[in-house]
XYZ file of C-alpha atoms in Angstrom:
466
model
C 108.089 90.008 22.068
C 110.521 90.506 24.929
C 109.840 93.075 27.627
C 112.105 94.788 30.148
C 110.564 95.727 33.494
C 111.591 97.844 36.457
C 111.562 95.496 39.434
C 110.903 98.174 42.063
C 107.968 99.885 40.333
C 106.739 97.058 38.130
C 106.583 99.396 35.150
C 107.492 98.249 31.664
C 110.752 99.764 30.393
C 110.587 98.706 26.758
C 109.522 96.000 24.345
C 111.974 94.226 22.051
C 110.607 93.003 18.752
C 112.281 90.940 16.060
C 111.290 87.314 16.477
C 108.743 85.879 14.063
C 107.280 83.425 16.552
C 107.014 82.712 20.271
C 109.947 83.707 22.506
C 110.615 80.666 24.706
C 113.736 81.663 26.655
C 115.497 84.893 27.662
C 118.561 85.615 29.806
C 120.924 88.443 30.706
C 124.653 88.237 30.184
C 126.646 88.210 33.454
C 127.441 91.923 33.164
C 123.796 92.750 32.422
C 124.544 94.638 29.222
C 123.356 92.018 26.749
C 120.224 89.927 26.391
C 119.834 86.620 24.648
C 116.516 85.268 23.439
C 115.456 81.953 21.960
C 112.373 81.609 19.820
C 110.139 79.172 17.980
C 111.267 80.960 14.782
C 114.415 78.763 15.120
C 116.703 81.708 15.889
C 118.628 83.097 18.830
C 119.024 86.839 19.109
C 121.456 89.004 21.057
C 120.215 92.415 22.184
C 121.805 95.535 23.626
C 120.021 96.069 26.950
C 120.558 99.836 27.081
C 119.306 100.613 23.568
C 117.070 97.614 22.916
C 118.664 97.153 19.518
C 119.307 93.728 18.064
C 123.022 92.855 17.872
C 122.827 89.693 15.782
C 120.841 86.581 14.977
C 122.201 83.073 15.418
C 120.890 80.272 13.238
C 121.842 76.631 13.068
C 119.350 74.421 14.817
C 116.931 72.373 12.734
C 114.028 73.387 14.939
C 113.063 75.912 17.600
C 115.025 76.714 20.764
C 113.702 75.764 24.178
C 116.559 77.146 26.254
C 119.467 79.569 25.837
C 122.080 80.636 28.387
C 125.372 82.486 28.705
C 128.503 80.941 30.132
C 129.642 82.545 33.416
C 132.269 84.645 31.610
C 129.738 85.738 28.976
C 131.839 84.632 26.032
C 129.883 81.529 25.087
C 126.232 80.738 24.488
C 124.524 77.405 24.877
C 121.254 76.506 23.209
C 118.926 73.547 23.588
C 116.570 72.745 20.769
C 113.569 70.750 19.647
C 115.959 69.126 17.124
C 117.376 67.072 20.056
C 120.742 68.847 19.987
C 122.708 71.328 22.068
C 124.897 73.947 20.451
C 127.698 76.123 21.780
C 128.161 79.549 20.199
C 130.850 82.216 20.287
C 129.153 85.349 21.617
C 131.526 87.800 19.938
C 131.363 86.317 16.442
C 128.057 84.459 16.555
C 129.717 81.394 15.088
C 128.723 77.916 16.161
C 131.479 76.186 18.157
C 130.094 72.665 18.251
C 126.977 70.541 18.409
C 126.372 68.066 21.205
C 124.320 65.030 20.288
C 123.071 62.275 22.537
C 119.501 63.017 23.484
C 116.726 61.139 21.693
C 114.162 63.892 22.065
C 113.894 67.664 22.402
C 116.395 69.395 24.692
C 114.217 71.344 27.117
C 116.831 72.950 29.357
C 120.575 73.642 29.228
C 122.849 75.277 31.781
C 126.518 75.817 32.547
C 128.060 74.859 35.856
C 129.230 77.836 37.961
C 132.818 77.392 36.751
C 131.721 76.979 33.120
C 133.465 73.661 32.612
C 130.398 71.437 32.618
C 127.050 71.501 30.852
C 123.813 69.943 32.001
C 120.914 69.205 29.679
C 117.371 68.003 30.307
C 115.353 66.366 27.563
C 112.064 64.921 26.420
C 113.790 61.526 26.451
C 113.354 61.646 30.286
C 117.108 61.854 30.927
C 119.636 64.379 32.188
C 123.118 64.490 30.682
C 126.345 66.009 31.937
C 128.832 67.173 29.299
C 132.473 68.238 29.313
C 132.486 71.737 27.801
C 136.064 71.579 26.540
C 135.812 68.198 24.820
C 132.066 67.944 24.256
C 132.118 64.418 25.617
C 129.197 63.095 27.618
C 130.186 62.425 31.234
C 127.143 60.495 32.366
C 123.397 60.095 32.052
C 121.066 60.414 35.036
C 117.889 58.351 34.932
C 115.011 58.367 37.394
C 112.250 60.575 36.068
C 109.213 58.927 34.488
C 108.623 61.689 31.953
C 110.173 64.723 30.229
C 112.801 66.618 32.241
C 111.817 70.261 31.836
C 114.374 72.060 33.982
C 117.876 71.332 35.314
C 120.267 73.465 37.370
C 123.456 73.256 39.400
C 123.663 74.345 43.030
C 125.930 77.379 43.606
C 128.804 75.131 44.725
C 128.346 72.814 41.723
C 128.038 69.691 43.861
C 124.287 69.137 43.514
C 121.863 69.050 40.608
C 118.151 69.750 40.695
C 115.717 68.585 38.028
C 112.015 69.244 37.456
C 109.849 66.926 35.383
C 106.495 66.312 33.737
C 106.142 63.459 36.273
C 105.294 66.263 38.802
C 108.446 65.657 40.881
C 111.697 67.442 41.671
C 114.875 65.420 42.131
C 118.205 66.269 43.760
C 121.327 64.520 42.433
C 124.950 64.133 43.525
C 127.043 65.530 40.652
C 130.159 63.501 41.459
C 128.439 60.105 41.682
C 125.314 60.727 39.602
C 123.231 59.168 42.355
C 119.783 60.483 43.247
C 119.738 62.145 46.689
C 115.992 62.594 47.135
C 112.694 63.254 45.374
C 110.479 66.228 46.289
C 106.739 65.802 45.794
C 103.987 68.391 46.238
C 102.995 69.850 42.881
C 99.757 68.596 41.306
C 101.009 68.946 37.733
C 104.284 68.966 35.812
C 107.227 70.933 37.223
C 108.350 73.445 34.577
C 111.190 75.316 36.295
C 113.544 74.759 39.261
C 116.363 76.894 40.677
C 118.600 77.162 43.730
C 118.830 80.284 45.881
C 122.246 82.017 45.739
C 123.289 80.426 49.046
C 122.176 76.977 47.864
C 119.934 76.404 50.887
C 116.561 76.898 49.195
C 114.918 75.595 46.040
C 112.181 77.321 44.082
C 109.910 75.420 41.705
C 107.247 76.533 39.235
C 104.490 74.282 37.959
C 101.628 73.927 35.535
C 99.423 73.810 38.664
C 99.836 77.654 38.684
C 101.846 77.668 41.921
C 105.412 78.374 43.027
C 106.916 76.363 45.876
C 109.925 77.000 48.111
C 111.809 73.978 49.498
C 114.493 73.385 52.133
C 117.390 71.727 50.281
C 118.818 69.936 53.323
C 115.561 68.348 54.524
C 113.518 68.305 51.315
C 110.611 69.851 53.230
C 108.263 72.335 51.537
C 108.596 75.825 53.077
C 105.653 77.591 51.445
C 103.476 77.845 48.336
C 103.052 81.106 46.388
C 99.769 81.606 44.531
C 98.733 84.430 42.216
C 99.179 83.428 38.584
C 96.118 82.545 36.504
C 98.058 80.143 34.311
C 100.959 77.720 34.274
C 104.189 79.051 35.816
C 106.829 78.691 33.096
C 109.939 80.158 34.744
C 111.107 81.026 38.281
C 114.360 82.582 39.505
C 115.944 84.213 42.541
C 117.488 87.681 42.414
C 121.290 87.708 42.901
C 120.887 88.655 46.585
C 118.246 85.961 47.107
C 115.701 88.411 48.521
C 113.358 88.523 45.534
C 111.723 85.935 43.293
C 110.573 86.459 39.717
C 108.077 84.267 37.882
C 106.806 84.174 34.294
C 103.501 82.591 33.346
C 101.284 81.698 30.414
C 98.839 84.259 31.835
C 101.187 86.680 29.956
C 102.450 88.304 33.171
C 105.622 88.504 35.255
C 105.403 88.640 39.038
C 107.931 89.744 41.650
C 107.726 88.116 45.095
C 109.298 88.724 48.505
C 111.543 85.697 49.027
C 111.219 85.778 52.819
C 107.474 86.292 53.239
C 106.169 84.930 49.942
C 104.124 88.085 49.392
C 103.617 89.387 45.853
C 105.433 92.689 45.256
C 104.070 93.604 41.822
C 102.904 92.308 38.451
C 104.565 93.347 35.168
C 102.398 93.371 32.058
C 103.383 93.971 28.448
C 103.757 90.670 26.614
C 100.990 89.515 24.287
C 101.491 85.812 24.962
C 103.022 83.314 27.405
C 106.121 84.491 29.290
C 108.380 81.473 28.922
C 111.636 82.637 30.539
C 112.589 85.319 33.084
C 115.955 86.214 34.624
C 117.667 88.914 36.651
C 120.799 90.659 35.421
C 123.940 89.915 37.498
C 123.553 93.185 39.431
C 119.840 92.545 40.030
C 118.788 95.882 38.547
C 117.329 94.598 35.281
C 114.931 91.836 34.305
C 114.787 90.052 30.978
C 111.757 88.155 29.737
C 111.221 85.940 26.706
C 107.795 85.226 25.338
C 105.743 83.251 22.872
C 104.996 86.625 21.253
C 108.530 86.181 19.756
C 110.030 89.129 21.640
C 112.469 89.726 24.464
C 111.881 92.564 26.908
C 114.211 94.325 29.320
C 112.710 95.826 32.477
C 113.962 98.226 35.128
C 113.678 96.308 38.408
C 113.452 99.422 40.580
C 110.695 101.175 38.609
C 109.076 98.226 36.828
C 109.223 100.163 33.575
C 110.009 98.479 30.284
C 113.436 99.508 28.959
C 113.206 98.070 25.454
C 111.953 95.234 23.290
C 114.300 93.004 21.270
C 112.937 91.508 18.068
C 114.521 89.066 15.675
C 113.380 85.516 16.357
C 110.825 83.908 14.046
C 109.270 81.692 16.700
C 108.856 81.266 20.461
C 111.760 82.461 22.611
C 112.221 79.568 25.053
C 115.352 80.499 26.988
C 117.198 83.726 27.795
C 120.287 84.323 29.926
C 122.850 86.995 30.678
C 126.561 86.436 30.254
C 128.497 86.481 33.563
C 129.603 90.079 32.974
C 126.039 91.125 32.086
C 127.058 92.683 28.779
C 125.587 90.041 26.496
C 122.306 88.181 26.259
C 121.771 84.775 24.749
C 118.388 83.579 23.543
C 117.186 80.210 22.324
C 114.125 79.763 20.189
C 111.808 77.346 18.474
C 113.085 78.866 15.223
C 116.065 76.501 15.843
C 118.515 79.359 16.363
C 120.447 80.991 19.168
C 121.007 84.734 19.189
C 123.537 86.889 20.998
C 122.536 90.431 21.874
C 124.364 93.512 23.105
C 122.652 94.425 26.380
C 123.647 98.091 26.238
C 122.429 98.758 22.686
C 119.863 95.987 22.276
C 121.430 95.131 18.943
C 121.729 91.577 17.763
C 125.380 90.473 17.701
C 124.958 87.254 15.765
C 122.810 84.213 15.144
C 124.072 80.698 15.823
C 122.692 77.929 13.639
C 123.281 74.219 13.881
C 120.438 72.498 15.680
C 117.902 70.603 13.580
C 114.984 71.323 15.893
C 113.792 73.590 18.702
C 116.368 75.051 21.099
C 114.984 74.478 24.594
C 117.781 75.706 26.840
C 120.910 77.854 26.557
C 123.518 78.839 29.140
C 126.939 80.434 29.427
C 129.878 78.695 31.021
C 131.093 80.326 34.268
C 133.961 82.041 32.421
C 131.587 83.266 29.702
C 133.695 81.825 26.904
C 131.437 78.927 26.002
C 127.748 78.440 25.332
C 125.778 75.267 25.779
C 122.477 74.580 24.070
C 119.942 71.794 24.444
C 117.508 70.934 21.692
C 114.582 68.834 20.558
C 117.023 67.244 18.064
C 118.244 65.229 21.106
C 121.660 66.879 21.087
C 123.654 69.310 23.178
C 125.989 71.730 21.455
C 128.953 73.689 22.746
C 129.744 77.008 21.083
C 132.662 79.424 21.138
C 131.222 82.718 22.361
C 133.908 84.866 20.738
C 133.667 83.345 17.259
C 130.176 81.856 17.314
C 131.611 78.622 15.985
C 130.258 75.284 17.080
C 132.839 73.460 19.223
C 131.188 70.062 19.339
C 127.928 68.163 19.565
C 127.135 65.860 22.479
C 124.899 62.893 21.710
C 123.412 60.396 24.109
C 119.848 61.325 24.947
C 117.004 59.401 23.323
C 114.583 62.318 23.347
C 114.424 66.108 23.522
C 117.036 67.860 25.681
C 114.974 70.149 27.898
C 117.563 71.763 30.144
C 121.369 72.098 30.247
C 123.726 73.701 32.759
C 127.411 73.933 33.639
C 128.786 73.003 37.036
C 130.277 75.920 39.020
C 133.830 74.949 38.005
C 132.822 74.537 34.344
C 134.239 71.022 34.158
C 130.923 69.212 34.049
C 127.667 69.555 32.153
C 124.284 68.350 33.332
C 121.402 67.759 30.949
C 117.761 66.866 31.510
C 115.742 65.184 28.802
C 112.320 63.942 27.745
C 113.896 60.458 27.728
C 113.406 60.630 31.534
C 117.157 60.756 32.222
C 119.680 63.263 33.508
C 123.180 63.019 32.072
C 126.483 64.322 33.411
C 129.168 65.102 30.832
C 132.913 65.454 31.422
C 134.289 68.574 29.758
C 137.951 67.768 30.481
C 140.764 67.792 27.968
C 141.070 64.031 27.372
C 139.685 63.209 23.943
C 138.109 59.903 23.074
C 138.530 58.419 19.583
C 135.106 59.645 18.444
C 135.863 63.163 19.630
C 139.296 63.135 17.987
C 137.762 61.901 14.734
C 135.113 64.602 14.957
C 137.709 67.320 15.397
C 139.872 65.888 12.622
C 136.899 65.851 10.275
C 136.187 69.479 11.139
C 139.745 70.359 10.106
C 139.655 68.525 6.752
C 135.977 68.936 5.874
C 136.568 71.610 3.230
C 139.275 69.468 1.627
C 137.053 66.393 1.514
C 134.241 68.428 -0.006
C 136.490 69.599 -2.873
C 135.716 67.451 -5.960
C 139.206 68.242 -7.317
C 141.081 67.119 -4.198
C 141.697 63.613 -5.532
C 140.087 61.993 -2.493
C 138.478 58.615 -3.162
C 134.718 58.439 -2.658
C 135.064 55.668 -0.090
C 137.382 57.867 1.970
C 134.897 60.719 2.040
C 132.633 58.472 4.109
C 135.085 58.601 6.995
C 133.457 61.842 8.057
C 129.710 62.304 8.532
C 127.992 64.507 5.980
C 130.764 64.336 3.342
């Protein structure tokens, strides 16, 4: 299930049901009106936040989703899956835009850059990849972690990347050069989630050691440790104004914290299993949570009450994100699908299918027109939010893609993987031969499939899958 909570009161607003397995990721659209959830049932669902109704279900991955996110403009969804791939989906139509392949293990996290032009993905192949959203081409791979990269994110200005890994460390990277800036050590177990504060000066990290840590970005020094959860911290995020922190845990609870003092504000209860992903709406008034109970929930931040529950995924929801305008939600799931949801009604808009394994991470591009997804199928996919069509698949990681994100200008993607690498991908307009061939094959695929087209069998082999 997914639950919505009022941040101020800590009360549950509503529970969203529809997934058939664990909800692994949930996120608000930028305008806060739509929720997206990813689940272990291999589907992504879009929900109307106001009504709690499912908009549509997106299917396409060959395994469950680990991460789902909206592009900054809310028009595109990105999903990362256990099938090692990333998919981009059109939010309006639910159609898959493209699949990004390159990771050699599950994609654990995917995110758009602030401008929506770049995707980042983190994978079980221990690498991070940056992808060009427009072309789907991989920009570069970042290597340095000794184990699965579970979380990757851009700084607000898009110049720095942060990654969290099973090797218990956090790394900061220069986006332009791909060079490692520094490594932050302090957690006693794997780092599951990392995020920048809105002003880019502070980092927050969540770990399996049950703690949350705040770090000074400039010095790399630990500021403080927040304790209170009885289980692994799966997801941590700042509110849009940077004053509040939210955390989701496998103790089935969500906690709100004072960002300045580190004091716990309240605990939100309602999910029946691990809370895998939590996010604020763009206006900070609503929370979205995705859980292993297969649901997505919307919560009123002020009262803490549950608004509604979105159901539709058949497995864990691993990643949820709002579109930049807050009207749409994207969810990634271990059911291998990505779903787009109408935040206002809670209805599912569409389901994006294309990944061959779990979707670990999904994110919108900054303009909201493109989605990026990272998957256990080792690939990253870019999707057209409006049509739901897959734009392209980025391949390069040797293991699961755990996390993907766009740079603030949308020109670069970053991906973190279980292959212990981080990759940067160029999303510019220049097409390489492989990309051009891929697009050409997309255009003539139906013709090549036609047994009466007169095409020779040897020519059909020019395009994969024909």
